[in-house]
Amino acid sequence: MNMSRLARRVGARAKWALLGFGAAVAVAATVGVLGVRGTSAEYAALDRPSWAPPGWLFGPVWTLLYVLIALAGWLVWRRVGFGAALWAWVAQLVLNAAWTPLFFGARRYGSAFAEIVVLWLTIALTVLLFARVSRAAASLMLPYLAWVTFAAALNFAIWRLNP
């Protein structure tokens, strides 16, 4: 096989893998909202702290974060394949999907806060593991870690304001 043909095959494999990482993130996002209707109305009806963002902001922020999460996972996969770093990535994705039904569907604000703390720790572990493989991948996860830090504070405040 000549080098040009090999480069095309590797390039095609990497593109399919990127689509796979995007699909995994899309599935997690979809699972997170399945069966949960009216989150915008519910969020608007909650007693919220003065620093709470408007409901319309969450969609654009999460869209960007999900793109970054997928790219970060893909970069690590390209470097080392599927190992401990990507298992942590999968774990944080599962925890991410679990938060929305817990907070909005079940209205278990205290349980959702406990879950988001575990999510935050898992994201932090993922960042540390990614940093050993790819600084770029670790950097792509930092906005997500920052947003979940903010979301945890917001979750805690809502829990306290809506017993």
PDB file of C-alpha atoms in Angstrom:
ATOM      1  CA  MET A   1       0.000   0.000   0.000  1.00  0.00           C
ATOM      2  CA  ASN A   2       1.443   3.385  -0.941  1.00  0.00           C
ATOM      3  CA  MET A   3       1.768   6.218   1.606  1.00  0.00           C
ATOM      4  CA  SER A   4      -0.914   8.373  -0.024  1.00  0.00           C
ATOM      5  CA  ARG A   5      -3.475   5.593   0.207  1.00  0.00           C
ATOM      6  CA  LEU A   6      -2.505   4.842   3.814  1.00  0.00           C
ATOM      7  CA  ALA A   7      -2.861   8.523   4.748  1.00  0.00           C
ATOM      8  CA  ARG A   8      -6.369   8.587   3.267  1.00  0.00           C
ATOM      9  CA  ARG A   9      -7.362   5.461   5.229  1.00  0.00           C
ATOM     10  CA  VAL A  10      -6.009   6.837   8.507  1.00  0.00           C
ATOM     11  CA  GLY A  11      -7.647  10.198   7.789  1.00  0.00           C
ATOM     12  CA  ALA A  12     -11.002   8.547   7.115  1.00  0.00           C
ATOM     13  CA  ARG A  13     -10.727   6.487  10.308  1.00  0.00           C
ATOM     14  CA  ALA A  14      -9.990   9.621  12.353  1.00  0.00           C
ATOM     15  CA  LYS A  15     -12.953  11.433  10.806  1.00  0.00           C
ATOM     16  CA  TRP A  16     -15.287   8.547  11.620  1.00  0.00           C
ATOM     17  CA  ALA A  17     -13.911   8.442  15.152  1.00  0.00           C
ATOM     18  CA  LEU A  18     -14.567  12.176  15.564  1.00  0.00           C
ATOM     19  CA  LEU A  19     -18.145  11.603  14.439  1.00  0.00           C
ATOM     20  CA  GLY A  20     -18.342   8.793  16.991  1.00  0.00           C
ATOM     21  CA  PHE A  21     -17.194  11.059  19.807  1.00  0.00           C
ATOM     22  CA  GLY A  22     -19.706  13.667  18.660  1.00  0.00           C
ATOM     23  CA  ALA A  23     -22.432  11.012  18.618  1.00  0.00           C
ATOM     24  CA  ALA A  24     -21.508   9.848  22.136  1.00  0.00           C
ATOM     25  CA  VAL A  25     -21.822  13.397  23.442  1.00  0.00           C
ATOM     26  CA  ALA A  26     -25.095  13.891  21.552  1.00  0.00           C
ATOM     27  CA  VAL A  27     -26.481  10.676  23.070  1.00  0.00           C
ATOM     28  CA  ALA A  28     -25.516  11.830  26.572  1.00  0.00           C
ATOM     29  CA  ALA A  29     -27.179  15.195  25.979  1.00  0.00           C
ATOM     30  CA  THR A  30     -30.302  13.514  24.605  1.00  0.00           C
ATOM     31  CA  VAL A  31     -30.500  10.966  27.417  1.00  0.00           C
ATOM     32  CA  GLY A  32     -30.138  13.830  29.885  1.00  0.00           C
ATOM     33  CA  VAL A  33     -33.297  15.494  28.628  1.00  0.00           C
ATOM     34  CA  LEU A  34     -35.411  12.472  27.650  1.00  0.00           C
ATOM     35  CA  GLY A  35     -38.664  12.525  29.502  1.00  0.00           C
ATOM     36  CA  VAL A  36     -37.927  15.926  31.017  1.00  0.00           C
ATOM     37  CA  ARG A  37     -40.284  18.507  29.559  1.00  0.00           C
ATOM     38  CA  GLY A  38     -40.701  22.139  30.461  1.00  0.00           C
ATOM     39  CA  THR A  39     -37.258  22.708  31.936  1.00  0.00           C
ATOM     40  CA  SER A  40     -37.333  26.365  30.840  1.00  0.00           C
ATOM     41  CA  ALA A  41     -40.648  26.970  32.572  1.00  0.00           C
ATOM     42  CA  GLU A  42     -39.545  25.066  35.665  1.00  0.00           C
ATOM     43  CA  TYR A  43     -36.259  26.990  35.846  1.00  0.00           C
ATOM     44  CA  ALA A  44     -38.141  30.295  35.495  1.00  0.00           C
ATOM     45  CA  ALA A  45     -40.542  29.308  38.303  1.00  0.00           C
ATOM     46  CA  LEU A  46     -37.770  28.474  40.777  1.00  0.00           C
ATOM     47  CA  ASP A  47     -36.577  30.848  43.444  1.00  0.00           C
ATOM     48  CA  ARG A  48     -33.098  31.666  42.113  1.00  0.00           C
ATOM     49  CA  PRO A  49     -30.213  33.794  43.346  1.00  0.00           C
ATOM     50  CA  SER A  50     -29.779  37.223  41.762  1.00  0.00           C
ATOM     51  CA  TRP A  51     -26.688  35.985  39.895  1.00  0.00           C
ATOM     52  CA  ALA A  52     -28.549  33.144  38.141  1.00  0.00           C
ATOM     53  CA  PRO A  53     -28.289  33.369  34.350  1.00  0.00           C
ATOM     54  CA  PRO A  54     -31.374  33.596  32.153  1.00  0.00           C
ATOM     55  CA  GLY A  55     -32.732  30.270  30.939  1.00  0.00           C
ATOM     56  CA  TRP A  56     -31.979  30.978  27.265  1.00  0.00           C
ATOM     57  CA  LEU A  57     -28.226  31.003  27.990  1.00  0.00           C
ATOM     58  CA  PHE A  58     -27.990  27.300  28.855  1.00  0.00           C
ATOM     59  CA  GLY A  59     -28.602  25.956  25.334  1.00  0.00           C
ATOM     60  CA  PRO A  60     -25.807  27.884  23.599  1.00  0.00           C
ATOM     61  CA  VAL A  61     -23.358  27.272  26.456  1.00  0.00           C
ATOM     62  CA  TRP A  62     -24.005  23.534  26.544  1.00  0.00           C
ATOM     63  CA  THR A  63     -23.806  23.262  22.763  1.00  0.00           C
ATOM     64  CA  LEU A  64     -20.330  24.787  22.802  1.00  0.00           C
ATOM     65  CA  LEU A  65     -19.256  22.695  25.791  1.00  0.00           C
ATOM     66  CA  TYR A  66     -20.433  19.459  24.172  1.00  0.00           C
ATOM     67  CA  VAL A  67     -18.393  20.258  21.041  1.00  0.00           C
ATOM     68  CA  LEU A  68     -15.305  20.869  23.207  1.00  0.00           C
ATOM     69  CA  ILE A  69     -15.904  17.665  25.193  1.00  0.00           C
ATOM     70  CA  ALA A  70     -16.148  15.607  21.998  1.00  0.00           C
ATOM     71  CA  LEU A  71     -13.003  17.167  20.524  1.00  0.00           C
ATOM     72  CA  ALA A  72     -11.053  16.596  23.738  1.00  0.00           C
ATOM     73  CA  GLY A  73     -12.001  12.921  23.865  1.00  0.00           C
ATOM     74  CA  TRP A  74     -11.128  12.489  20.202  1.00  0.00           C
ATOM     75  CA  LEU A  75      -7.700  14.104  20.647  1.00  0.00           C
ATOM     76  CA  VAL A  76      -6.857  11.726  23.480  1.00  0.00           C
ATOM     77  CA  TRP A  77      -8.113   8.738  21.507  1.00  0.00           C
ATOM     78  CA  ARG A  78      -5.892   9.722  18.568  1.00  0.00           C
ATOM     79  CA  ARG A  79      -2.840   9.805  20.826  1.00  0.00           C
ATOM     80  CA  VAL A  80      -3.299   6.738  23.022  1.00  0.00           C
ATOM     81  CA  GLY A  81      -6.468   4.930  22.054  1.00  0.00           C
ATOM     82  CA  PHE A  82      -9.042   3.878  24.602  1.00  0.00           C
ATOM     83  CA  GLY A  83      -7.544   3.705  28.099  1.00  0.00           C
ATOM     84  CA  ALA A  84      -7.924   5.132  31.595  1.00  0.00           C
ATOM     85  CA  ALA A  85      -8.255   8.733  30.391  1.00  0.00           C
ATOM     86  CA  LEU A  86     -11.164   7.872  28.112  1.00  0.00           C
ATOM     87  CA  TRP A  87     -12.826   5.728  30.773  1.00  0.00           C
ATOM     88  CA  ALA A  88     -12.847   8.856  32.961  1.00  0.00           C
ATOM     89  CA  TRP A  89     -14.257  10.771  29.961  1.00  0.00           C
ATOM     90  CA  VAL A  90     -17.058   8.210  29.622  1.00  0.00           C
ATOM     91  CA  ALA A  91     -17.775   8.351  33.369  1.00  0.00           C
ATOM     92  CA  GLN A  92     -18.158  12.135  33.363  1.00  0.00           C
ATOM     93  CA  LEU A  93     -20.424  11.882  30.311  1.00  0.00           C
ATOM     94  CA  VAL A  94     -22.696   9.388  32.101  1.00  0.00           C
ATOM     95  CA  LEU A  95     -22.813  11.617  35.190  1.00  0.00           C
ATOM     96  CA  ASN A  96     -23.539  14.613  32.972  1.00  0.00           C
ATOM     97  CA  ALA A  97     -26.519  12.787  31.451  1.00  0.00           C
ATOM     98  CA  ALA A  98     -27.844  11.850  34.900  1.00  0.00           C
ATOM     99  CA  TRP A  99     -27.971  15.364  36.329  1.00  0.00           C
ATOM    100  CA  THR A 100     -30.838  16.857  34.278  1.00  0.00           C
ATOM    101  CA  PRO A 101     -33.420  14.150  35.090  1.00  0.00           C
ATOM    102  CA  LEU A 102     -32.395  14.282  38.743  1.00  0.00           C
ATOM    103  CA  PHE A 103     -32.664  18.067  39.000  1.00  0.00           C
ATOM    104  CA  PHE A 104     -35.612  18.780  36.689  1.00  0.00           C
ATOM    105  CA  GLY A 105     -37.418  15.462  36.313  1.00  0.00           C
ATOM    106  CA  ALA A 106     -37.244  14.334  39.947  1.00  0.00           C
ATOM    107  CA  ARG A 107     -36.855  17.841  41.431  1.00  0.00           C
ATOM    108  CA  ARG A 108     -34.323  16.380  43.851  1.00  0.00           C
ATOM    109  CA  TYR A 109     -32.177  19.480  44.203  1.00  0.00           C
ATOM    110  CA  GLY A 110     -30.099  18.137  47.113  1.00  0.00           C
ATOM    111  CA  SER A 111     -29.430  14.833  45.354  1.00  0.00           C
ATOM    112  CA  ALA A 112     -28.635  16.724  42.158  1.00  0.00           C
ATOM    113  CA  PHE A 113     -26.117  18.806  44.109  1.00  0.00           C
ATOM    114  CA  ALA A 114     -24.422  15.660  45.455  1.00  0.00           C
ATOM    115  CA  GLU A 115     -24.365  14.240  41.936  1.00  0.00           C
ATOM    116  CA  ILE A 116     -22.879  17.400  40.419  1.00  0.00           C
ATOM    117  CA  VAL A 117     -20.092  17.338  43.016  1.00  0.00           C
ATOM    118  CA  VAL A 118     -19.217  13.807  41.875  1.00  0.00           C
ATOM    119  CA  LEU A 119     -19.471  15.019  38.266  1.00  0.00           C
ATOM    120  CA  TRP A 120     -17.090  17.896  39.040  1.00  0.00           C
ATOM    121  CA  LEU A 121     -14.569  15.507  40.615  1.00  0.00           C
ATOM    122  CA  THR A 122     -14.812  13.197  37.621  1.00  0.00           C
ATOM    123  CA  ILE A 123     -14.265  16.072  35.197  1.00  0.00           C
ATOM    124  CA  ALA A 124     -11.246  17.200  37.234  1.00  0.00           C
ATOM    125  CA  LEU A 125      -9.838  13.655  37.096  1.00  0.00           C
ATOM    126  CA  THR A 126     -10.459  13.594  33.336  1.00  0.00           C
ATOM    127  CA  VAL A 127      -8.579  16.888  32.934  1.00  0.00           C
ATOM    128  CA  LEU A 128      -5.628  15.508  34.915  1.00  0.00           C
ATOM    129  CA  LEU A 129      -5.532  12.291  32.905  1.00  0.00           C
ATOM    130  CA  PHE A 130      -5.926  14.179  29.628  1.00  0.00           C
ATOM    131  CA  ALA A 131      -3.052  16.520  30.575  1.00  0.00           C
ATOM    132  CA  ARG A 132      -0.698  13.517  30.649  1.00  0.00           C
ATOM    133  CA  VAL A 133      -1.641  12.745  27.052  1.00  0.00           C
ATOM    134  CA  SER A 134      -2.545  16.058  25.407  1.00  0.00           C
ATOM    135  CA  ARG A 135      -2.385  19.545  26.823  1.00  0.00           C
ATOM    136  CA  ALA A 136      -4.786  20.660  24.107  1.00  0.00           C
ATOM    137  CA  ALA A 137      -7.368  18.062  25.151  1.00  0.00           C
ATOM    138  CA  ALA A 138      -7.022  19.025  28.817  1.00  0.00           C
ATOM    139  CA  SER A 139      -7.412  22.695  27.886  1.00  0.00           C
ATOM    140  CA  LEU A 140     -10.582  21.959  25.920  1.00  0.00           C
ATOM    141  CA  MET A 141     -12.111  20.470  29.088  1.00  0.00           C
ATOM    142  CA  LEU A 142     -11.381  23.521  31.275  1.00  0.00           C
ATOM    143  CA  PRO A 143     -14.399  25.622  30.169  1.00  0.00           C
ATOM    144  CA  TYR A 144     -16.586  22.615  31.011  1.00  0.00           C
ATOM    145  CA  LEU A 145     -14.999  22.320  34.456  1.00  0.00           C
ATOM    146  CA  ALA A 146     -15.537  26.058  35.006  1.00  0.00           C
ATOM    147  CA  TRP A 147     -19.189  25.878  33.908  1.00  0.00           C
ATOM    148  CA  VAL A 148     -19.900  22.868  36.118  1.00  0.00           C
ATOM    149  CA  THR A 149     -18.288  24.748  39.022  1.00  0.00           C
ATOM    150  CA  PHE A 150     -20.734  27.591  38.400  1.00  0.00           C
ATOM    151  CA  ALA A 151     -23.625  25.142  37.869  1.00  0.00           C
ATOM    152  CA  ALA A 152     -22.832  23.424  41.175  1.00  0.00           C
ATOM    153  CA  ALA A 153     -22.973  26.761  43.003  1.00  0.00           C
ATOM    154  CA  LEU A 154     -26.257  27.556  41.271  1.00  0.00           C
ATOM    155  CA  ASN A 155     -27.639  24.092  42.079  1.00  0.00           C
ATOM    156  CA  PHE A 156     -26.685  24.570  45.745  1.00  0.00           C
ATOM    157  CA  ALA A 157     -28.326  28.009  45.893  1.00  0.00           C
ATOM    158  CA  ILE A 158     -31.518  26.717  44.261  1.00  0.00           C
ATOM    159  CA  TRP A 159     -31.592  23.767  46.672  1.00  0.00           C
ATOM    160  CA  ARG A 160     -31.361  26.152  49.625  1.00  0.00           C
ATOM    161  CA  LEU A 161     -33.987  28.565  48.185  1.00  0.00           C
ATOM    162  CA  ASN A 162     -36.467  25.835  47.182  1.00  0.00           C
ATOM    163  CA  PRO A 163     -36.659  23.359  50.079  1.00  0.00           C
TER     164      PRO A 163
END
